[in-house]
Structures are given as C-alpha cells and as structure tokens.
XYZ file of N, CA and C in Angstrom:
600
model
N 122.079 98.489 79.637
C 121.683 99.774 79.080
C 120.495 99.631 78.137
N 120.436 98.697 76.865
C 119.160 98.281 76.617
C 118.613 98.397 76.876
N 117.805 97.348 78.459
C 116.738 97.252 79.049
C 116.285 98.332 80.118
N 117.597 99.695 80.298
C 116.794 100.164 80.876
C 116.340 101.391 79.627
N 116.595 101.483 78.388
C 116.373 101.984 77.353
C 114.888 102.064 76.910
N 114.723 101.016 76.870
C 113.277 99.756 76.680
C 112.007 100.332 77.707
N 112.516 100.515 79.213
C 111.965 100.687 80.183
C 111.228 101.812 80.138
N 112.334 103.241 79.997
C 112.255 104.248 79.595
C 110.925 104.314 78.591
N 110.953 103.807 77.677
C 110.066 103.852 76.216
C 109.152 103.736 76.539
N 108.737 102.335 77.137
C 108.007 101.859 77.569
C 106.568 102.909 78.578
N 107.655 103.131 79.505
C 106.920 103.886 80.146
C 106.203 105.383 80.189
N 107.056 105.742 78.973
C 106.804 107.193 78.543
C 105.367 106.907 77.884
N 105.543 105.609 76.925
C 104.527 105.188 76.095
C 102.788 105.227 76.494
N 103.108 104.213 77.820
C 101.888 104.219 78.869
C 101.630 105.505 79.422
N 102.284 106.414 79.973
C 102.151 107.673 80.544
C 101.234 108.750 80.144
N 101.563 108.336 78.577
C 100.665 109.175 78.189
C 99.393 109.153 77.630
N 98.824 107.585 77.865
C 97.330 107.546 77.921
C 96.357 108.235 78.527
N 96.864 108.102 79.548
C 95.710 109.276 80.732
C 95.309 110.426 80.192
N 96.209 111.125 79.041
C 95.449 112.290 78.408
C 95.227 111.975 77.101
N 95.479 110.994 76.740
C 95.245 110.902 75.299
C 94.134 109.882 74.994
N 93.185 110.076 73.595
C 92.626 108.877 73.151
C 93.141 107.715 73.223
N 92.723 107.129 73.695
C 92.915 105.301 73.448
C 92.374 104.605 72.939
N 93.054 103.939 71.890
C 92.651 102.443 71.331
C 93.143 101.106 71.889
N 92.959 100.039 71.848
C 93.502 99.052 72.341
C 92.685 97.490 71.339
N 93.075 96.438 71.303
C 92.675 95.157 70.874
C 93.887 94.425 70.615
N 93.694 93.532 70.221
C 93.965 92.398 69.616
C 95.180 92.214 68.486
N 96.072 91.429 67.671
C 96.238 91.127 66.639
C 96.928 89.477 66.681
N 96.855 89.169 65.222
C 97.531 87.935 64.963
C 97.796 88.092 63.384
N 98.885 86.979 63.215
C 98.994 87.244 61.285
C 100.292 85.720 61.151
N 100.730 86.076 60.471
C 102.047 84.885 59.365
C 103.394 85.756 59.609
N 104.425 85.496 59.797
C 105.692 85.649 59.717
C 106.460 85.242 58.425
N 107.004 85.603 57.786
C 107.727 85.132 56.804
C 109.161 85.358 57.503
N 109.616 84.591 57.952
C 111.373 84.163 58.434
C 112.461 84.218 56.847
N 113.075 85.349 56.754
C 113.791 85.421 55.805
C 115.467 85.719 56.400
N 115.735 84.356 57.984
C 116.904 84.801 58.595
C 117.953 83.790 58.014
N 118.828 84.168 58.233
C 120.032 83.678 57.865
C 120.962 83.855 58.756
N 121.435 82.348 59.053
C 122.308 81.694 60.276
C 123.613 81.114 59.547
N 124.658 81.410 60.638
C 126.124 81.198 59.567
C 127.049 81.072 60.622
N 128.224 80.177 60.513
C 128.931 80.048 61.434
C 129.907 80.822 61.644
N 130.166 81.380 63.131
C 131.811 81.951 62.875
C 132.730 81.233 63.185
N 132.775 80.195 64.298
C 133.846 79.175 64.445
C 134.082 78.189 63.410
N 133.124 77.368 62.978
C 132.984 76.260 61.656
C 132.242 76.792 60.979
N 132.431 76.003 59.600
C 131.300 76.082 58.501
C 130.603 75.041 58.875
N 129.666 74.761 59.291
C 128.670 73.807 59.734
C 127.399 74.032 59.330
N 126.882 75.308 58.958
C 125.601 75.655 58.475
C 125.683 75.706 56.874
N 124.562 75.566 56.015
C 124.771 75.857 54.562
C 123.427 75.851 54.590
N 122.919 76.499 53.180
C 121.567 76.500 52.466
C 120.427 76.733 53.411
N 120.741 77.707 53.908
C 119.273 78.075 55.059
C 117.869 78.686 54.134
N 117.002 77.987 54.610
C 115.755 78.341 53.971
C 114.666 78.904 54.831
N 113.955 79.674 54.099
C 113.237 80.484 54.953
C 111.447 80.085 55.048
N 111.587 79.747 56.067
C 109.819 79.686 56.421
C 108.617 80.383 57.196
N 107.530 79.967 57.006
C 106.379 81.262 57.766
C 106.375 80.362 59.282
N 106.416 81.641 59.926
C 106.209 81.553 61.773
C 104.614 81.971 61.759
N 104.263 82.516 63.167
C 102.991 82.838 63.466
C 103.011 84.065 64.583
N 102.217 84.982 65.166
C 102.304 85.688 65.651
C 101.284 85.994 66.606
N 101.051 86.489 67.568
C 99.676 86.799 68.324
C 99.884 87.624 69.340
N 99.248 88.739 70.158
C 99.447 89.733 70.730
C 98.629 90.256 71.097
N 98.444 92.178 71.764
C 98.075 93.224 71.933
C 98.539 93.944 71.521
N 97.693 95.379 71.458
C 98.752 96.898 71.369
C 97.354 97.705 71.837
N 98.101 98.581 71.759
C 97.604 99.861 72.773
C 97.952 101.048 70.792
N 97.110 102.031 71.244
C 97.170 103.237 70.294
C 96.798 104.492 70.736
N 97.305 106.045 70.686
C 96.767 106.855 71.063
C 97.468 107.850 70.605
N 96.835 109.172 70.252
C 97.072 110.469 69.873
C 98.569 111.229 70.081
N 99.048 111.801 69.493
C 100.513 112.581 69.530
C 100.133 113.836 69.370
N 100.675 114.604 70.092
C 99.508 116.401 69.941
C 100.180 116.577 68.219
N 100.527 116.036 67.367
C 100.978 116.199 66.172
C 99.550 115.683 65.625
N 98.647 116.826 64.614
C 97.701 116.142 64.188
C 97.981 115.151 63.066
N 97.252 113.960 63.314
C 97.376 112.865 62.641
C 98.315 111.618 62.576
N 99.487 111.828 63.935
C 100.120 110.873 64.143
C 99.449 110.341 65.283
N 100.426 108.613 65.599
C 100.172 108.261 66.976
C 101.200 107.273 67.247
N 100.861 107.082 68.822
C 101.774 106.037 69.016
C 101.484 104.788 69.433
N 101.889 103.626 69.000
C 101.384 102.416 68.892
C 102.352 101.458 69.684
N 102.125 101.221 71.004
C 103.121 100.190 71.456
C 102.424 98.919 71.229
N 103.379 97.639 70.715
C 102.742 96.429 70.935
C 103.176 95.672 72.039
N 102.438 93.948 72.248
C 103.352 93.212 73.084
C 103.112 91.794 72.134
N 103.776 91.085 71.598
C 103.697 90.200 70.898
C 104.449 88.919 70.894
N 104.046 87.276 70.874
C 104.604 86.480 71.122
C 104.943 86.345 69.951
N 105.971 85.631 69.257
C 106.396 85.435 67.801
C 106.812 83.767 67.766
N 106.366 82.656 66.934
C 107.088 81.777 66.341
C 107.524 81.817 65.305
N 108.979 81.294 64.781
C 109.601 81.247 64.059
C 110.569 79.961 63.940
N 110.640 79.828 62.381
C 111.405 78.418 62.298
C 112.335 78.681 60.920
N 113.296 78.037 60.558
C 113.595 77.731 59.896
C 114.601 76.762 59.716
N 114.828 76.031 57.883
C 115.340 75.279 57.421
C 116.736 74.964 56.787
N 118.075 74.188 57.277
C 119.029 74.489 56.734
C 119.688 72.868 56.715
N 120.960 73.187 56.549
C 121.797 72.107 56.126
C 122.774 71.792 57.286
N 122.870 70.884 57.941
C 124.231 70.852 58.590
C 125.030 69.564 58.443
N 126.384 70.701 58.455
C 127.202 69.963 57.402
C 127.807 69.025 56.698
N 126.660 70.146 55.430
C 126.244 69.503 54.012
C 125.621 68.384 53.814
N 124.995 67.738 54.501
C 124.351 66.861 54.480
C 123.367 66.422 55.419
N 122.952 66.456 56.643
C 121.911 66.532 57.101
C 121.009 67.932 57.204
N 119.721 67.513 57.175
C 118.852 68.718 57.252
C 118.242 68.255 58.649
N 118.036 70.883 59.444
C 117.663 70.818 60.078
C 116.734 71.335 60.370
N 115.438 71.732 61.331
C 115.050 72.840 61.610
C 115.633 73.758 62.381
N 115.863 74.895 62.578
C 116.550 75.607 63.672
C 114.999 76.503 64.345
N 114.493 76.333 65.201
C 113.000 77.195 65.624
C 113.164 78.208 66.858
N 112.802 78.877 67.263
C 112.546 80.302 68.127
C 111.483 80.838 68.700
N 111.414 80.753 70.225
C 110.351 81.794 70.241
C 110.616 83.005 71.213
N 110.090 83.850 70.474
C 110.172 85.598 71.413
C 109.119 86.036 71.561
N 109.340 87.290 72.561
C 108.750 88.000 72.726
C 108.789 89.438 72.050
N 108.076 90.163 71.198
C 108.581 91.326 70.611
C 108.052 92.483 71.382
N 108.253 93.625 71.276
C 107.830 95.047 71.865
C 108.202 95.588 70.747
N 107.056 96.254 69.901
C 107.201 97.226 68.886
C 106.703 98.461 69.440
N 107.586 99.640 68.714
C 107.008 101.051 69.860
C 107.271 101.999 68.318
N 106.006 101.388 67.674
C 106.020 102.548 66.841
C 104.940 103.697 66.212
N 105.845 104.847 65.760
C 104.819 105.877 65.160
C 104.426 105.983 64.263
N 102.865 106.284 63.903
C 102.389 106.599 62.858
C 101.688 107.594 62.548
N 101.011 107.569 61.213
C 100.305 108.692 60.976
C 99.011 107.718 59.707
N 97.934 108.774 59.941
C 96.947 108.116 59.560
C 96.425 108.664 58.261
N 95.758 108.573 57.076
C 95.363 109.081 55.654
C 94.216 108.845 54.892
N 93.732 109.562 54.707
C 92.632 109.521 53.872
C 90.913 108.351 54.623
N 91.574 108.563 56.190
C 90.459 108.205 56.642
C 91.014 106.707 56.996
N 91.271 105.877 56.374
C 91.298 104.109 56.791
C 92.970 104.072 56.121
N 93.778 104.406 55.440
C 95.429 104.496 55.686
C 95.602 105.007 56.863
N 96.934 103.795 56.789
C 98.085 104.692 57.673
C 99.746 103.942 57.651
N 100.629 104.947 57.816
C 102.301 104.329 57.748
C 102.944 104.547 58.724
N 103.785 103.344 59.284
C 104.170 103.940 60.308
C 105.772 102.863 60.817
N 106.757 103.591 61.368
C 107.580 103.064 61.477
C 108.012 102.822 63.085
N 109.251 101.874 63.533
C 109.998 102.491 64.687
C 110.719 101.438 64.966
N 111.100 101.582 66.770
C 112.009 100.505 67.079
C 111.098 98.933 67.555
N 111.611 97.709 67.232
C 111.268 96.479 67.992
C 112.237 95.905 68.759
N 111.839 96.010 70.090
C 112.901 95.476 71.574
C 112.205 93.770 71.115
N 113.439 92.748 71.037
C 112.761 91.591 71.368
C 113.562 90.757 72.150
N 113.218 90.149 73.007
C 113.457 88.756 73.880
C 113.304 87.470 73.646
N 114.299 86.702 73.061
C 114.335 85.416 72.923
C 113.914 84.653 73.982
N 113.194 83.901 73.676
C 112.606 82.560 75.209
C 113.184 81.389 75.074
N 113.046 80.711 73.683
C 113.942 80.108 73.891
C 114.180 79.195 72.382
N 115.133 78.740 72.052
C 115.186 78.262 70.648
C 115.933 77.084 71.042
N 115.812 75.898 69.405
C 116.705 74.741 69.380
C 116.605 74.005 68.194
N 117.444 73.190 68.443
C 117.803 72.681 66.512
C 117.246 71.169 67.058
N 116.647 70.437 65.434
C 116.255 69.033 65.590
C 116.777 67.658 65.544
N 118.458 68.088 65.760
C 119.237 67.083 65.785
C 120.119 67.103 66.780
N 119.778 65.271 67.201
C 119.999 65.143 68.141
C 121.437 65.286 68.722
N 122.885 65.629 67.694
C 123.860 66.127 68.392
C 124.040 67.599 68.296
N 123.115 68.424 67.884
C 123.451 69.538 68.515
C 122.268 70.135 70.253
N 123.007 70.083 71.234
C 122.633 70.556 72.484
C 123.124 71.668 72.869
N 122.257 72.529 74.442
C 122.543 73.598 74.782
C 122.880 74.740 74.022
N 121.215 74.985 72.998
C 121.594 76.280 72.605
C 121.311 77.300 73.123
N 122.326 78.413 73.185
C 121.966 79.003 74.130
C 122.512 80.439 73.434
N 121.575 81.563 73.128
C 120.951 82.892 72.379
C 120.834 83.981 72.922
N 121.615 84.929 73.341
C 121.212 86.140 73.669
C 120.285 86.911 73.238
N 119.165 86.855 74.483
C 117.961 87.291 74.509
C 117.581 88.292 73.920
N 118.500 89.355 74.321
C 117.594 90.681 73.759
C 118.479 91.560 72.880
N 117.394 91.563 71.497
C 118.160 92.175 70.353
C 117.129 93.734 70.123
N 117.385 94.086 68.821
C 116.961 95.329 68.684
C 116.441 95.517 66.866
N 115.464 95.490 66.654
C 115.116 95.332 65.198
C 114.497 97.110 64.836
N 113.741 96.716 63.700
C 113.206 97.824 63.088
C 111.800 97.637 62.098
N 110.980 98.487 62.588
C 109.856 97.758 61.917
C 109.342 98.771 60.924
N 109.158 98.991 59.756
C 108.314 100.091 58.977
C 106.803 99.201 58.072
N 106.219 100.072 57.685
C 105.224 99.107 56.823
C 103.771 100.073 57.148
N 102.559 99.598 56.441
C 101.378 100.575 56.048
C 100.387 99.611 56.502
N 99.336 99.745 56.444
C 98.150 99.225 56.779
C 96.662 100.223 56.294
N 95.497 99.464 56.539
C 94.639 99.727 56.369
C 93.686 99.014 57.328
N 92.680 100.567 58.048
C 91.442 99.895 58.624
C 90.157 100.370 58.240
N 88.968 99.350 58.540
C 87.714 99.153 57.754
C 86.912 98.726 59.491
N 86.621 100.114 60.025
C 85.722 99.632 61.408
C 86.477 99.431 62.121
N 86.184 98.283 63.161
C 87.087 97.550 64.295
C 88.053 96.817 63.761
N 88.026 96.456 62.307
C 89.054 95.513 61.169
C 89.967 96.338 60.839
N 91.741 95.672 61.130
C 92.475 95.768 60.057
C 93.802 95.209 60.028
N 94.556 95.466 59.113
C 95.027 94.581 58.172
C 96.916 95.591 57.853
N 97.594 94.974 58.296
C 99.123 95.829 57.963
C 100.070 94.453 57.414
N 101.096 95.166 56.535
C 101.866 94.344 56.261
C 103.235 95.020 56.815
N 104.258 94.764 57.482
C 105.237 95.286 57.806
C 106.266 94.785 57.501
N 107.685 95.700 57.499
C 108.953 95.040 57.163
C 109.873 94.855 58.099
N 110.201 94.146 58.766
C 111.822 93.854 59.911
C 112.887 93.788 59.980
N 113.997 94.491 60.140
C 115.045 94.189 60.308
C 115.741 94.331 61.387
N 116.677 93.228 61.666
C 117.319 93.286 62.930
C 118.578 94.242 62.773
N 118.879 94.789 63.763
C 119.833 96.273 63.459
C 121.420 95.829 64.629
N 120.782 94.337 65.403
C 122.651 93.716 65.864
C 122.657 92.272 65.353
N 123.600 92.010 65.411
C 124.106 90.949 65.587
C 123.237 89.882 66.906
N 123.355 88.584 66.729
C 122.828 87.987 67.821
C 123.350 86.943 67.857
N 124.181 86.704 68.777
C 125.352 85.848 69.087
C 125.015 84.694 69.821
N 125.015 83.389 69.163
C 124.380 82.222 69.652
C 125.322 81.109 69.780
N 125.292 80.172 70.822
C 126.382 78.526 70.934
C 125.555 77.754 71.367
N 126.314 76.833 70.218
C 125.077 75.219 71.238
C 126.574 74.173 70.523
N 126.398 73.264 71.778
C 127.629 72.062 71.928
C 127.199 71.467 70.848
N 128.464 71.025 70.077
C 128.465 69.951 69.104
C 128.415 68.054 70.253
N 127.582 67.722 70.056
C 128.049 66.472 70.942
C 129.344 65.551 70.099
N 128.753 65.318 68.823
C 129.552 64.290 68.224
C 130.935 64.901 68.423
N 131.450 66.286 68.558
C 132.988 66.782 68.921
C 132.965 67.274 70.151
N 132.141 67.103 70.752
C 132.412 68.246 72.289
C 133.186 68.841 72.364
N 132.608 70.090 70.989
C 133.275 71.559 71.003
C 131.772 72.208 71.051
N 131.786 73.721 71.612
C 130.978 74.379 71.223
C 131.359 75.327 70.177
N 130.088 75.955 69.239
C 130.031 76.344 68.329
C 129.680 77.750 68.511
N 130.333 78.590 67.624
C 129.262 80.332 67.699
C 128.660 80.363 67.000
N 127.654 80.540 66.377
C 127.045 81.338 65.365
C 126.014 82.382 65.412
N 126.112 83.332 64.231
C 124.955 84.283 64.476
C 123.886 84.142 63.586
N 122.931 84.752 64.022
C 121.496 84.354 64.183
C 120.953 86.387 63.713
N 120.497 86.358 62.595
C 120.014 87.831 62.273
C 118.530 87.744 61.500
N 117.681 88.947 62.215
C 116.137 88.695 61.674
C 116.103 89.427 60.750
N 114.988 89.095 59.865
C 114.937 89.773 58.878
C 113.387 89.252 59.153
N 112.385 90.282 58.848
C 110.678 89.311 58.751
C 110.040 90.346 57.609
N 109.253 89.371 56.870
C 108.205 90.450 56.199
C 106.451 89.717 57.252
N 106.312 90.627 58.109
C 105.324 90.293 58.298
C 103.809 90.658 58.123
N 102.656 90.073 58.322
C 100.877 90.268 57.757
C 99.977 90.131 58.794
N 99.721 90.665 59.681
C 99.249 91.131 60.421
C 97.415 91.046 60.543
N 96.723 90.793 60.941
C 95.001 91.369 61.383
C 94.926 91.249 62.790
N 94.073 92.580 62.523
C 93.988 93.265 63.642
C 92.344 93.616 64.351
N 92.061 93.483 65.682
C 90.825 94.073 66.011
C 90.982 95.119 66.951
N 90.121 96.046 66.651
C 90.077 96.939 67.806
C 88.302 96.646 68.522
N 88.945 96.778 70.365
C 87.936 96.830 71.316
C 87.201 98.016 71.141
C-alpha cells in the first residue's frame, strides 16, 4: 500500500508539469545523523553517537494555481553513518545507504525566501555494522519520514536547511555469529539536514 501510495504522488507530481512552470537542477549538502538504534530482543546496543552523512540528487519545481506556492519533488541518494557501543565494550560503526523521495510544498517570500514542508518516501539499499560478528543485516526498505525547513535563493544559487523525522518504526536483524541468534532492532531517522542547490 505504501508503494502504491508513493506511485500515486509521484505521478500526480510529474503530471503536472506540462502546464506548469518548471524548474529543475541539481543539489548536494551534509547530513547530520541524529538516529538512534536500540535493541528489542537484547541490550546489545548502548551510547549511539551521531555523525554527518552526505547527500546528492535532483528535483524538479513548479507552480500550484495557489499564488506563491509550489511543488518540489526530489530524488536523492543519502549516506549515513553512525557510532555506538556493542555490548558495552566494543565500538561500532553502523552505516546506510538510501534512496530518498521528498514531495514537498512550498511557498516563496519576499522574493529569494521560501518554507516549505511534506512527506519523504525512502528506500534503504543497503546497510551494515563493522564487526566482524555481526552478519546479514537485513532492514526494511521502505520507511516514511517528514521533512519541514526554509531556504534561501540568490540567482541559480541556493541554500536550505531542513528538519527530518521518521514517522515508523524500522525494523531491522542481523545474526549474532559469536551466538547464532538473530537480533531485532530498530533503526529511527531523525536528520537535520544543509543542502546547496543549483538551478538549470
């Protein structure tokens, strides 16, 4: 139901270029990973720390017969990593990479503002931890976040900072080797991300 949710959006999104202004280019920026991973079967995780990922993409932009809004779909690859404890005494990285789809609206101000919020569809590709007895992790792909945040453009330049939150749960197992048990844990985003941007 998701994905054909997604589909839906998606396509309404594109549809309505043909009559509307279009913008289109480029972006890239820093991730700040502020997730937090926790076990539900064991306590095996502790002291997760949060580090900067990276980001790079497209989006598309165009007119809403509402004067001064628009709608902004992106398509964006995301890295992400972060730092924790497993248990209590070795340190790990735990790292990620997705794909995001942000499909959101805005509105524009005073000429070079603008704020704008909505939904982010994302797809996990694929993630894993740096020790060597934890194997087969394995992450349900597609979650559902939320993106709000403002920006500013100057020409073909600009520049947004946005806020993320993931709005499910994301239910993840990877085999303990040293017990050959597998493990659950969940896995929830949280990003403040920084963004630059070009337009074609």
């Amino acid at each position: 139901m998701k994905k054909v949710i997604l589909m839906i959006l998606l396509a309404f999104a594109f549809s309505q270029t043909s009559t509307a202004q279009l913008d289109f280019g480029v972006k890239a920026g820093l991730n700040y990973n502020s997730e937090s991973i926790q076990s539900v079967s064991q306590d095996v995780f502790t002291g997760a720390e949060s580090k900067t990922g990276y980001h790079a993409g497209i989006w598309l932009r165009f007119k809403l017969p509402i004067i001064g809004f628009y709608l902004r779909p992106e398509l964006v690859y995301t890295n992400l990593e972060n730092q924790l404890l497993y248990k209590g005494s070795q340190t790990t990285s735990y790292n990620f990479q997705k794909v995001d789809i942000p499909v959101l609206i805005g509105k524009k101000f005073f000429g070079i503002g603008n704020v704008f919020a909505g939904p982010s569809f994302q797809y996990i590709l694929n993630s894993d931890f740096s020790l060597n007895d934890i194997e087969n992790v394995d992450t349900d792909g597609f979650t559902v976040g939320l993106q709000f945040g403002a920006g500013v453009e100057l020409n073909n330049l600009g520049i947004d900072v946005r806020w993320e939150r993931g709005l499910n749960t994301v239910e993840s197992t990877f085999l303990n080797v040293s017990t050959n048990t597998n493990v659950t844990f969940d896995t929830r985003v949280n990003q403040i991300i920084i963004g630059l941007s070009y337009k074609f």
